XYZ file of C-alpha atoms in Angstrom:
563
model
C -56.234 -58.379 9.718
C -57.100 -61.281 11.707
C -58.829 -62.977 9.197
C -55.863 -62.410 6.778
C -53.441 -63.847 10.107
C -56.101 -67.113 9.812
C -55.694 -67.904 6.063
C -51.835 -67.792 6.163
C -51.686 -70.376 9.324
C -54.450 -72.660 7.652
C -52.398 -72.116 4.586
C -49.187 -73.568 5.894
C -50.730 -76.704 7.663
C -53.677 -77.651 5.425
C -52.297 -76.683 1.558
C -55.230 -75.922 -0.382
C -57.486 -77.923 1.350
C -59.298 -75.756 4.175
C -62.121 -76.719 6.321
C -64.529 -74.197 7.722
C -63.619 -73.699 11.360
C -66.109 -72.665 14.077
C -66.137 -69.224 15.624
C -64.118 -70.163 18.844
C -61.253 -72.116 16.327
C -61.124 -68.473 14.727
C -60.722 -66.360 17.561
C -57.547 -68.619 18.328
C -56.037 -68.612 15.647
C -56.006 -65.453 14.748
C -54.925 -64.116 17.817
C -51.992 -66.593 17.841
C -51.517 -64.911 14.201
C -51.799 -61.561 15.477
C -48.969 -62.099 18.262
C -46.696 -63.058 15.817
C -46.797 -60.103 13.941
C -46.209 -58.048 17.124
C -43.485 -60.023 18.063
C -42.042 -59.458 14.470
C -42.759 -56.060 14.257
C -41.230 -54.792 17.216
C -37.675 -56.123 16.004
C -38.530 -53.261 12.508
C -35.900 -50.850 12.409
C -36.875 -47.235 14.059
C -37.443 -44.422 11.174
C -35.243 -41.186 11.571
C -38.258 -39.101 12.687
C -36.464 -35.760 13.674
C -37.434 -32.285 11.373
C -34.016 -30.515 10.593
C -33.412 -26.722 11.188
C -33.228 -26.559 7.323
C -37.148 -27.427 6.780
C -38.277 -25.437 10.082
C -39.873 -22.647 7.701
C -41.854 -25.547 5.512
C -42.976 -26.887 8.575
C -44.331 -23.917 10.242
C -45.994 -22.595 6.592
C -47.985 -26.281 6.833
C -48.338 -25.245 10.096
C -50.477 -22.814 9.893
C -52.222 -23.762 6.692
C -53.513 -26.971 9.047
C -54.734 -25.049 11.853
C -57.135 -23.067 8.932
C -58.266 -26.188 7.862
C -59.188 -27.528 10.953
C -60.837 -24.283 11.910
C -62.760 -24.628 8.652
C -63.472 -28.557 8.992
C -64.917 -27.329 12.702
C -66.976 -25.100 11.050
C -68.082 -27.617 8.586
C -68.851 -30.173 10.993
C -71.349 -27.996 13.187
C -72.993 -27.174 9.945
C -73.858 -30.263 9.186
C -75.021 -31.497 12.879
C -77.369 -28.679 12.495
C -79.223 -30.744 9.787
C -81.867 -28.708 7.926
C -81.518 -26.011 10.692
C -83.211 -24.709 13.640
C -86.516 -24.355 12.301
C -86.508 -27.411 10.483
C -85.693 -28.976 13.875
C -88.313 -27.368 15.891
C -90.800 -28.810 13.650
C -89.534 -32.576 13.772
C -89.183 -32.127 17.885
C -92.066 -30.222 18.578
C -94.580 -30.863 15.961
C -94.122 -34.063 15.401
C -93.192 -35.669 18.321
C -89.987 -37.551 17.018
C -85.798 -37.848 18.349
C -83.092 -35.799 16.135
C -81.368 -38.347 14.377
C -78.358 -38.563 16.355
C -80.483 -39.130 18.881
C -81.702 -42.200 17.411
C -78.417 -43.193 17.602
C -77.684 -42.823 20.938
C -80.543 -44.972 21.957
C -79.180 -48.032 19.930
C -75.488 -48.135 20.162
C -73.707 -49.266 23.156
C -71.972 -46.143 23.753
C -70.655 -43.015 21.848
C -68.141 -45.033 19.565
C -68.880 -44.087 15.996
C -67.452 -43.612 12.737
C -69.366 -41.629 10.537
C -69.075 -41.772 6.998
C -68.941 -38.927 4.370
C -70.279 -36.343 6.726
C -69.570 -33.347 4.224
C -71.530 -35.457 1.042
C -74.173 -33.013 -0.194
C -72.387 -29.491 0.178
C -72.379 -26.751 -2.238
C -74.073 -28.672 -4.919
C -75.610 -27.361 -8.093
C -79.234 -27.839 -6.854
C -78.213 -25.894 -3.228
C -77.244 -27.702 0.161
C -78.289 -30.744 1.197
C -76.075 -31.323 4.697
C -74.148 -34.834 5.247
C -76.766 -35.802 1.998
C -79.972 -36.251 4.045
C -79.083 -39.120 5.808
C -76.259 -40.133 8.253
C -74.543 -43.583 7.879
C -71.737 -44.794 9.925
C -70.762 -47.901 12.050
C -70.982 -48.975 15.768
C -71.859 -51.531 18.166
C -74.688 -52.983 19.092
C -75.101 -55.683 21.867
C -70.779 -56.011 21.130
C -71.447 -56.269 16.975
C -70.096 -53.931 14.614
C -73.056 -52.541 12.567
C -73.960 -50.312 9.647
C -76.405 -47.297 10.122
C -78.002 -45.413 7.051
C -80.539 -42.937 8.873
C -82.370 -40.646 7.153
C -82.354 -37.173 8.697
C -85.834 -35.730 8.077
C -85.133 -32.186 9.369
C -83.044 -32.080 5.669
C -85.910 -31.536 3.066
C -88.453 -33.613 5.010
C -85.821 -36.889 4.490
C -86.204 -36.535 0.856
C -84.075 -38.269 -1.280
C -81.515 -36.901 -3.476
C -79.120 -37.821 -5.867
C -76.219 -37.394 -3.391
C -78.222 -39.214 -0.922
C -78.451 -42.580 -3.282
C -75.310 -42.007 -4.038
C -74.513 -41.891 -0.038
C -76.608 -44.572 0.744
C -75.195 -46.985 -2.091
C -71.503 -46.675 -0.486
C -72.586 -47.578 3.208
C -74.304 -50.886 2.048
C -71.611 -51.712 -0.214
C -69.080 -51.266 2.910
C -71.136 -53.221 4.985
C -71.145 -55.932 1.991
C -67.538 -55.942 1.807
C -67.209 -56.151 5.553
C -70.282 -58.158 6.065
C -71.743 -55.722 8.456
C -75.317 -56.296 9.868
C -77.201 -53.113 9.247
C -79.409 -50.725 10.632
C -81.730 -48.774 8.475
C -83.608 -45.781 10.898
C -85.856 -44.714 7.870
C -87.449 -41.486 7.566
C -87.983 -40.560 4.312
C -90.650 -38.687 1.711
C -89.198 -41.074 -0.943
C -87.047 -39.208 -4.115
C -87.299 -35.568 -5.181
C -89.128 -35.589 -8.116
C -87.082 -32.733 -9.764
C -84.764 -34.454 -10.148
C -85.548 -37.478 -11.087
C -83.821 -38.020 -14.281
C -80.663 -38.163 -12.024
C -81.681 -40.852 -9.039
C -84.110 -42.801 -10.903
C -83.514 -44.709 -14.399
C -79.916 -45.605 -13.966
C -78.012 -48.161 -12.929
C -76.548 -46.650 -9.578
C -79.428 -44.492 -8.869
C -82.233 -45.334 -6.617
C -83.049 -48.536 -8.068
C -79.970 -49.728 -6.704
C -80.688 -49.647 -2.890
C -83.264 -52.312 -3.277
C -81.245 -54.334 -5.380
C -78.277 -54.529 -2.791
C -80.947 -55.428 0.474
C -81.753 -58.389 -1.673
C -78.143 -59.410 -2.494
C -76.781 -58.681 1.318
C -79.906 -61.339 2.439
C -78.558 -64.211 -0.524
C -75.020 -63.267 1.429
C -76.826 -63.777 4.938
C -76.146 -60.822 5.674
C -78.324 -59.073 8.664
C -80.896 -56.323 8.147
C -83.615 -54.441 10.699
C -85.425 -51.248 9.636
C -87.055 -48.983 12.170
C -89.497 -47.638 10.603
C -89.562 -44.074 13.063
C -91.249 -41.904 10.486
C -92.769 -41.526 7.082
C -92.333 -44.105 4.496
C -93.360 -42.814 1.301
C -92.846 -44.122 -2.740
C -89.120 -46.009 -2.915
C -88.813 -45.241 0.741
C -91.540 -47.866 1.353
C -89.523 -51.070 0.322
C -86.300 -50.640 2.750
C -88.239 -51.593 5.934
C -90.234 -54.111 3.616
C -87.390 -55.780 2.174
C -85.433 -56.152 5.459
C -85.609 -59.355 7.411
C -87.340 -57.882 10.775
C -89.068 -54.441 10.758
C -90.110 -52.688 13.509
C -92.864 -49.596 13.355
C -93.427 -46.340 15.996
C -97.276 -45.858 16.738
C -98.418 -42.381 15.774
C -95.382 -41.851 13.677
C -94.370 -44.400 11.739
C -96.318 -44.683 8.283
C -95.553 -46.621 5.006
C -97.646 -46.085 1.827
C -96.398 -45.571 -1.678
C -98.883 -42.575 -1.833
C -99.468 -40.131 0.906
C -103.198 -39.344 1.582
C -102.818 -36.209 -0.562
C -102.516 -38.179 -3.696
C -105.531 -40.467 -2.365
C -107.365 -37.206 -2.255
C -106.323 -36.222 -5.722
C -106.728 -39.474 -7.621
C -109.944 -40.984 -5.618
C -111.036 -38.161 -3.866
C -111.569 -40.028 -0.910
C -110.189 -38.891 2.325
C -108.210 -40.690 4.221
C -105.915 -40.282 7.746
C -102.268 -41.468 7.176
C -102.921 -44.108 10.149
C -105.667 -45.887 8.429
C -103.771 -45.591 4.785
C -100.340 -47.118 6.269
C -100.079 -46.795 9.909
C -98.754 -48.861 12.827
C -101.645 -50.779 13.531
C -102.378 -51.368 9.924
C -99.104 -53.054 9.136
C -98.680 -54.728 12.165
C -102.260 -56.537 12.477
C -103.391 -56.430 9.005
C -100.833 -56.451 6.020
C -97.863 -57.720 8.040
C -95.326 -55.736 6.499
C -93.800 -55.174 9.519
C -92.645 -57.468 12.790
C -92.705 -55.564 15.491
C -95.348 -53.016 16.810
C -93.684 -50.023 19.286
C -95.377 -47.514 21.158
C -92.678 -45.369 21.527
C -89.374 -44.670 19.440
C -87.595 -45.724 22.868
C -89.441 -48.808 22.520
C -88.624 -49.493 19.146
C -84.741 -48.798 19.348
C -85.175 -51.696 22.312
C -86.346 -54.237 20.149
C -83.963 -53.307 17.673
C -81.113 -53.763 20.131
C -82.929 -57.536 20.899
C -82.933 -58.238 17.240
C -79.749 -57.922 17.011
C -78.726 -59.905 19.938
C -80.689 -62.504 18.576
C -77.984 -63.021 15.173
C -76.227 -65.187 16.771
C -72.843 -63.335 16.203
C -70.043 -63.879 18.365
C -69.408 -60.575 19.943
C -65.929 -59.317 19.580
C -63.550 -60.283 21.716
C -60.906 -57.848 23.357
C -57.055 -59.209 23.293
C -55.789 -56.165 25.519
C -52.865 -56.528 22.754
C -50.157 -53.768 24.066
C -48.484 -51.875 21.036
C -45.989 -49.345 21.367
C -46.784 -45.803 20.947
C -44.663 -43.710 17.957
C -41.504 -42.243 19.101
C -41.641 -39.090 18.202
C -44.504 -36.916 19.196
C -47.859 -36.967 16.842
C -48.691 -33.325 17.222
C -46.147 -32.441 14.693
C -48.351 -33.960 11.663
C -50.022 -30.484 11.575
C -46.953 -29.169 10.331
C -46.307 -32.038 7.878
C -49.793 -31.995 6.065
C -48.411 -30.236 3.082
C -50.081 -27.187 2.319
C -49.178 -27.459 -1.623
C -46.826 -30.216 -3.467
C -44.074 -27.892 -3.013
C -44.574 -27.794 0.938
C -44.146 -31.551 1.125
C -41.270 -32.838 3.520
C -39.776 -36.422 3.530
C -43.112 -39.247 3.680
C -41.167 -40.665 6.187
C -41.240 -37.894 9.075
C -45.143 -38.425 8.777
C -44.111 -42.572 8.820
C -42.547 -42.014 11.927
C -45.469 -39.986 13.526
C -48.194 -42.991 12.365
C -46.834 -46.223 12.959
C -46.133 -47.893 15.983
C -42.580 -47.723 17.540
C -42.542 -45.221 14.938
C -40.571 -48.567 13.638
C -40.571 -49.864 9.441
C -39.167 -52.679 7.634
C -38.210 -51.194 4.541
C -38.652 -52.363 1.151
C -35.924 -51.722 -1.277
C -34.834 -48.910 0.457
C -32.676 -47.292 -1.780
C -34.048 -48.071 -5.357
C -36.981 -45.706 -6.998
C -36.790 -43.303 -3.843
C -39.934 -41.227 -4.304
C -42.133 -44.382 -3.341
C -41.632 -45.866 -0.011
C -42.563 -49.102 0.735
C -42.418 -51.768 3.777
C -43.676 -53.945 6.390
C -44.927 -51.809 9.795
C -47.446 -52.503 12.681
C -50.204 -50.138 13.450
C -51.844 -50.490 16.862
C -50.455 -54.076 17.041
C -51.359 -55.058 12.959
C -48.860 -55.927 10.217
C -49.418 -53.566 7.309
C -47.596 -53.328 3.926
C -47.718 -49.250 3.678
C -47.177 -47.551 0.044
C -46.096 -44.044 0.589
C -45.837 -41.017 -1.907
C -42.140 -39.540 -1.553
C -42.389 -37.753 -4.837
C -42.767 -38.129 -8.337
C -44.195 -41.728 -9.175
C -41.032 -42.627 -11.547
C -39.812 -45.771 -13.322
C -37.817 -46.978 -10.761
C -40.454 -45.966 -8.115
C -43.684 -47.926 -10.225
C -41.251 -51.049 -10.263
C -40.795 -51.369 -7.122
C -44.603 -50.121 -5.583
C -46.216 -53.346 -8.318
C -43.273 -55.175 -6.928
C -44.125 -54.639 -3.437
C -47.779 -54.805 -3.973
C -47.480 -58.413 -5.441
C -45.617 -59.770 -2.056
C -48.764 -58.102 0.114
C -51.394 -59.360 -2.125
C -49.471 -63.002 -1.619
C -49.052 -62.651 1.546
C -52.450 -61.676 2.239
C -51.364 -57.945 4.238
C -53.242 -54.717 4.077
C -52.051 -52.379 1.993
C -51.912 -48.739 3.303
C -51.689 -46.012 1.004
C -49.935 -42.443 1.774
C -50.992 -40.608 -1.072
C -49.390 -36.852 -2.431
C -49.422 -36.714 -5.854
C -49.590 -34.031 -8.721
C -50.777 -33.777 -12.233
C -47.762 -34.421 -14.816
C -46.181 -31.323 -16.416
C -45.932 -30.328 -19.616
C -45.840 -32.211 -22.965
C -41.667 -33.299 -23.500
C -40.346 -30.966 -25.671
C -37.554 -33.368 -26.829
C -36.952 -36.685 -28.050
C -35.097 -38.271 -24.786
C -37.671 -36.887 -22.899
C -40.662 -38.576 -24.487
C -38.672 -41.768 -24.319
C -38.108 -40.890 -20.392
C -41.971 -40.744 -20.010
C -43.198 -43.231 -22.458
C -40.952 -45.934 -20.056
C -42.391 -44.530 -16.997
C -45.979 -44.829 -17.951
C -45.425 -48.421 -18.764
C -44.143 -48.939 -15.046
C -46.621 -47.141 -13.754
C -48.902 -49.426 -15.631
C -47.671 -52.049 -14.100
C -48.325 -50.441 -10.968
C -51.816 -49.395 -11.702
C -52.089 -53.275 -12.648
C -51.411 -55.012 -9.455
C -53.111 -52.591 -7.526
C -56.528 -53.291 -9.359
C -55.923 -56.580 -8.842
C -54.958 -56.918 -5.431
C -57.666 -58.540 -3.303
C -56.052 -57.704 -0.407
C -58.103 -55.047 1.953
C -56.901 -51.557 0.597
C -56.619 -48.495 2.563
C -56.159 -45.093 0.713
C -55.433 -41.760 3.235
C -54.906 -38.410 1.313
C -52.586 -36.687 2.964
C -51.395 -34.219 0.328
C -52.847 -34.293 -3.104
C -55.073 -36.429 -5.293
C -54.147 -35.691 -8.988
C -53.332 -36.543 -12.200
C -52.194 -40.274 -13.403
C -50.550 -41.153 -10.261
C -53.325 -41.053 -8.078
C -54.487 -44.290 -10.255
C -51.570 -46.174 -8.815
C -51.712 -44.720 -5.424
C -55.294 -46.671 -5.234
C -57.817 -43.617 -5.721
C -61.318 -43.964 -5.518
C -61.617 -45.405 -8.594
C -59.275 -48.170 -8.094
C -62.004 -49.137 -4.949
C -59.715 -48.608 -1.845
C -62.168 -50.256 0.633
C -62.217 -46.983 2.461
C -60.829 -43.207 1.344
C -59.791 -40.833 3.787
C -58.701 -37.321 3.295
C -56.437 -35.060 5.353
C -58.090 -31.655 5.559
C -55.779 -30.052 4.054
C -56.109 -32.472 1.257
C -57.300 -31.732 -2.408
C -58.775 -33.956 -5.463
C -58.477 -32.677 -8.866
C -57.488 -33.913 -12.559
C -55.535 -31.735 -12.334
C -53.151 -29.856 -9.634
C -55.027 -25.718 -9.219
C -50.995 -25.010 -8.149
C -49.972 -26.036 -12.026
C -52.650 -24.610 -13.280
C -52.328 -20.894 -14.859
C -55.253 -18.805 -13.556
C -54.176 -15.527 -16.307
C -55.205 -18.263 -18.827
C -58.280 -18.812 -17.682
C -59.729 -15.105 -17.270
C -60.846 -15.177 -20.501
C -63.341 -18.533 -19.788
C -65.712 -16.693 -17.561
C -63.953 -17.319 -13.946
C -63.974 -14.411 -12.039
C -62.727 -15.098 -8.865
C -59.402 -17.274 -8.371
C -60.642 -19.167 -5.362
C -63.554 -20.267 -6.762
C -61.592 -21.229 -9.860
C -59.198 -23.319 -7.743
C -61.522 -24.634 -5.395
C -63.644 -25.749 -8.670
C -59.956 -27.713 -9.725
C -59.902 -29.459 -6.756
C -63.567 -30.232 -5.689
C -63.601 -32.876 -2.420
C -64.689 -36.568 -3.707
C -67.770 -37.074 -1.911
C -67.349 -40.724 -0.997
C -64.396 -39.793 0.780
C -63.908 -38.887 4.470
C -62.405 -35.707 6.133
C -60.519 -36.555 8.801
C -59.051 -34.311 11.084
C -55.531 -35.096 11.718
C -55.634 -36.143 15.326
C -57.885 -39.038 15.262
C -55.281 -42.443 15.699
C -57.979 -44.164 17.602
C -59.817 -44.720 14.550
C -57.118 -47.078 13.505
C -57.866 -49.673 16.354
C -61.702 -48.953 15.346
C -61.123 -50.384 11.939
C -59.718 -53.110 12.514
C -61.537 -54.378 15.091
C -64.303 -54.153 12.655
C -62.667 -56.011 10.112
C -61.670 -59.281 12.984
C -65.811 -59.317 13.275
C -66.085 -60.972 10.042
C -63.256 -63.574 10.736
C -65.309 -65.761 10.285
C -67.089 -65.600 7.752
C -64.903 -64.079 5.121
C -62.534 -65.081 2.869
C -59.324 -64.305 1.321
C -61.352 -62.569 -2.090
C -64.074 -60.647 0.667
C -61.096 -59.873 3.156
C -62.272 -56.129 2.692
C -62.037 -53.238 5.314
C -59.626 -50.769 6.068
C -56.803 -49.500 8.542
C -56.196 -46.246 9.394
C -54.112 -44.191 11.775
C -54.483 -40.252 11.125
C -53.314 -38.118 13.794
């Protein structure tokens, strides 16, 4: 947002011709910008926030349909922080000598602050589990600089790689491209899992891919270290090698495109894993890697020195004030729509999010069931886009309409998104008409929004279906970061619509599993339970970290307040 605050004010004084300013000439600016969007924003008009007696029963049904999902996301959660289970982590501990995973963590960020991305990826897959996908990737600080972590987690299948994994680890490098994010690789992997193959090998996005983005994030100057605090094997081998600075663990650290098993089998010779690819091998002979560690402790240090050695400006902290929302947050439980037909006015949720609980609406009273307007969240001018109903004519007019003035404006858009699959095929004349005119607005719609280089935030907070999802910026329309409500569902098509007596006859036999097939999570989003508004100030800060060294095209990361 800063960065976006920087381009207008060099806009305005220097036309189109803009010289590259040092990092000190950036941090002033933009937090001259930044004040004057607080100052604006606090003169927005205050959103009617109050629930009616007449919607009481809606509210308590979401209510309590909230409270399950939380209880379910809690369950979830601990699932996956288990990793490959007790066993499994017994053996990594014990056996071998090496720090859980979050663990590793620990030892390298500053302190506990940490978003983690996509923590439910690799769940109740065709091929079985595979919790948070094998790996865990995420950002923090280091020495004050936002970074991006993709760790494997070898108590899941021995930090084998599949599909979902790729897929995983393909999203957190393209985030940290978008936001230019130094990153952290802690790799611990027995390379793919040859199974499956066919699907993480040949293609385009498949494993290929992760090499191909370390070279094109060092052409962008873009930071990486590897710690190399395990095995190394087949693809595994090149992240560490293709970094800029490696550092190995003595005794556990190994890289090798071949364990000594497959020496055995093809030579016959035998051979330990130290003297194939350990430590000392790579350190004083081949020179793969840069720095040589005797303990994991030790290596996390000189990762934490690397780092401080980018010579990144550390963020620094405005103590900006903001005010807090006016009416109280712990009501969003029992506005999280349970179903499309449970959903209360977008604005009581408005009210709940942004700060003041204060908006500056946009056409307030045309195409109704989309609002739209200027608000501030913790201190930030954001152009929010919020699902109030059916996307209609009128409503796809004025969302491309609005879109435009954020995208020239260079704001964040913020996406509220609850839609539904479309009904029915018109049975008359007028009625195909009706819907032939709306799907060219909502083309329109779609339009801008693809085109929009603006940073674009998409939160679920209802449903994900159908046509209008497209304009609401869904996943395919490359929001720079997707979060979900838990009660939140993504599906072509809306399981409530849907007639479950027809579908009897196609083999389902249980309706749960037939809607919960309709509405299968996204896996590159992230579950978010409702109470979590600090992660707002988190993003952004993230995004100011690259203010200088982005511009209006790259200006990508997201906003967020989810209570």
């Amino acid at each position: 947002m800063a960065a976006l605050g920087l381009h207008r004010l060099g806009s305005s004084v220097l036309g189109r011709c803009q010289p590259v300013l040092c990092s000190s000439q950036c941090s002033l600016l933009s937090t001259q910008a930044a004040a004057g969007h607080r100052r604006g924003a606090q003169s927005f008009p205050v959103i009617p926030g109050a629930i009616l007696p007449i919607y009481r029963h809606v509210y308590e049904a979401n209510s309590r349909n909230s409270d399950r999902c939380r209880h379910r996301y809690t369950e979830l959660l601990e699932k996956v922080k288990l990793g490959g289970g007790e066993n499994a982590i017994l053996r990594h501990t014990e056996r071998n000598k090496k720090l859980l995973v979050r663990e590793r963590l620990k030892r390298l960020l500053d302190d506990e602050t940490f978003l983690e991305l996509s923590p439910f990826a690799g769940l109740g897959l065709p091929y079985g589990d595979v919790p948070s996908a094998g790996c865990l990737t995420g950002i923090g600080k280091i020495c004050g600089i936002w970074c991006m972590f993709i760790a494997n987690d070898a108590t899941v299948k021995g930090g084998t790689a599949y599909p979902i994994s790729v897929k995983k680890q393909l999203r957190a490098q393209e985030i940290a491209i978008q936001n230019r994010l130094p990153t952290v690789y802690l790799v611990d992997s027995g390379g793919a899992f040859l199974p499956l193959q066919a699907q993480l090998f040949p293609d385009k996005e498949h494993g290929g891919r992760t090499f191909y983005n370390e070279a094109i994030m060092s052409a962008m100057k873009i930071p990486q270290v590897a710690v190399v605090c395990g095995s190394c094997t087949a693809g595994g081998a090149y992240i560490p090698t293709m970094a800029e600075e490696t550092v190995i663990v003595d005794r556990i650290g190994t890289i090798f495109l071949a364990g000594p098993p497959l020496v055995k089998a093809a030579t016959g010779e035998d051979v330990t894993a130290e003297d194939l690819g350990g430590a000392k091998l790579h350190s004083r002979v081949s020179g793969c890697v840069d720095h040589f560690a005797s303990t994991e402790s030790d290596a996390y240090n000189y990762a934490r020195m690397i780092i401080s050695t980018l010579n990144f400006d550390p963020e620094q902290e405005d103590g900006a004030r903001y005010e807090d929302p006016a009416y109280n947050t712990e009501e969003l439980a029992g506005l999280a729509p349970r179903d499309y037909t449970h959903t209360l006015d977008v604005k009581l949720i408005l009210s709940r999010l942004v700060d003041g609980s204060k908006l500056l609406e946009f056409k307030a009273d045309y195409g109704t069931t989309l609002v739209t307007g200027f608000a501030s969240v913790e201190g930030n001018l954001v152009g929010v886009v919020a699902s109030n109903g059916d996307l209609t004519h009128d409503a796809s007019l004025k969302g491309s309409h609005f879109v435009q003035i954020c995208n020239q404006r260079n704001i964040p858009l913020l996406f509220l998104q609850n839609t539904t699959s479309q009904d029915h095929l018109p049975l008359s004349v007028s009625k195909a008409e009706l819907l032939s005119n709306r799907l060219k607005t909502q083309a329109s719609m779609i339009a801008a929004v693809a085109c929009a280089t603006v940073p674009k935030i998409t939160v679920v907070i209802g449903g994900c279906h159908g046509g209008e999802s497209f304009a609401m910026c869904g996943r395919s329309y490359e929001p720079n970061f997707l979060f979900l409500w838990p009660n939140a569902r993504i599906g072509l098509v809306d399981a409530a619509r849907f007639s479950w007596s027809d579908q009897k006859d196609k083999g389902w036999t249980d309706e749960t599993e037939f809607r919960a097939q309709l509405s299968r999570e996204c896996i590159l989003s992230n579950r978010c339970p409702q109470p979590a508004s600090r992660r707002t100030g988190f993003c952004i800060s993230i995004f100011r970290s690259g203010v200088c060294f982005l511009t209006p095209q790259h200006g990508h990361d997201h906003l967020k307040r989810i209570r």
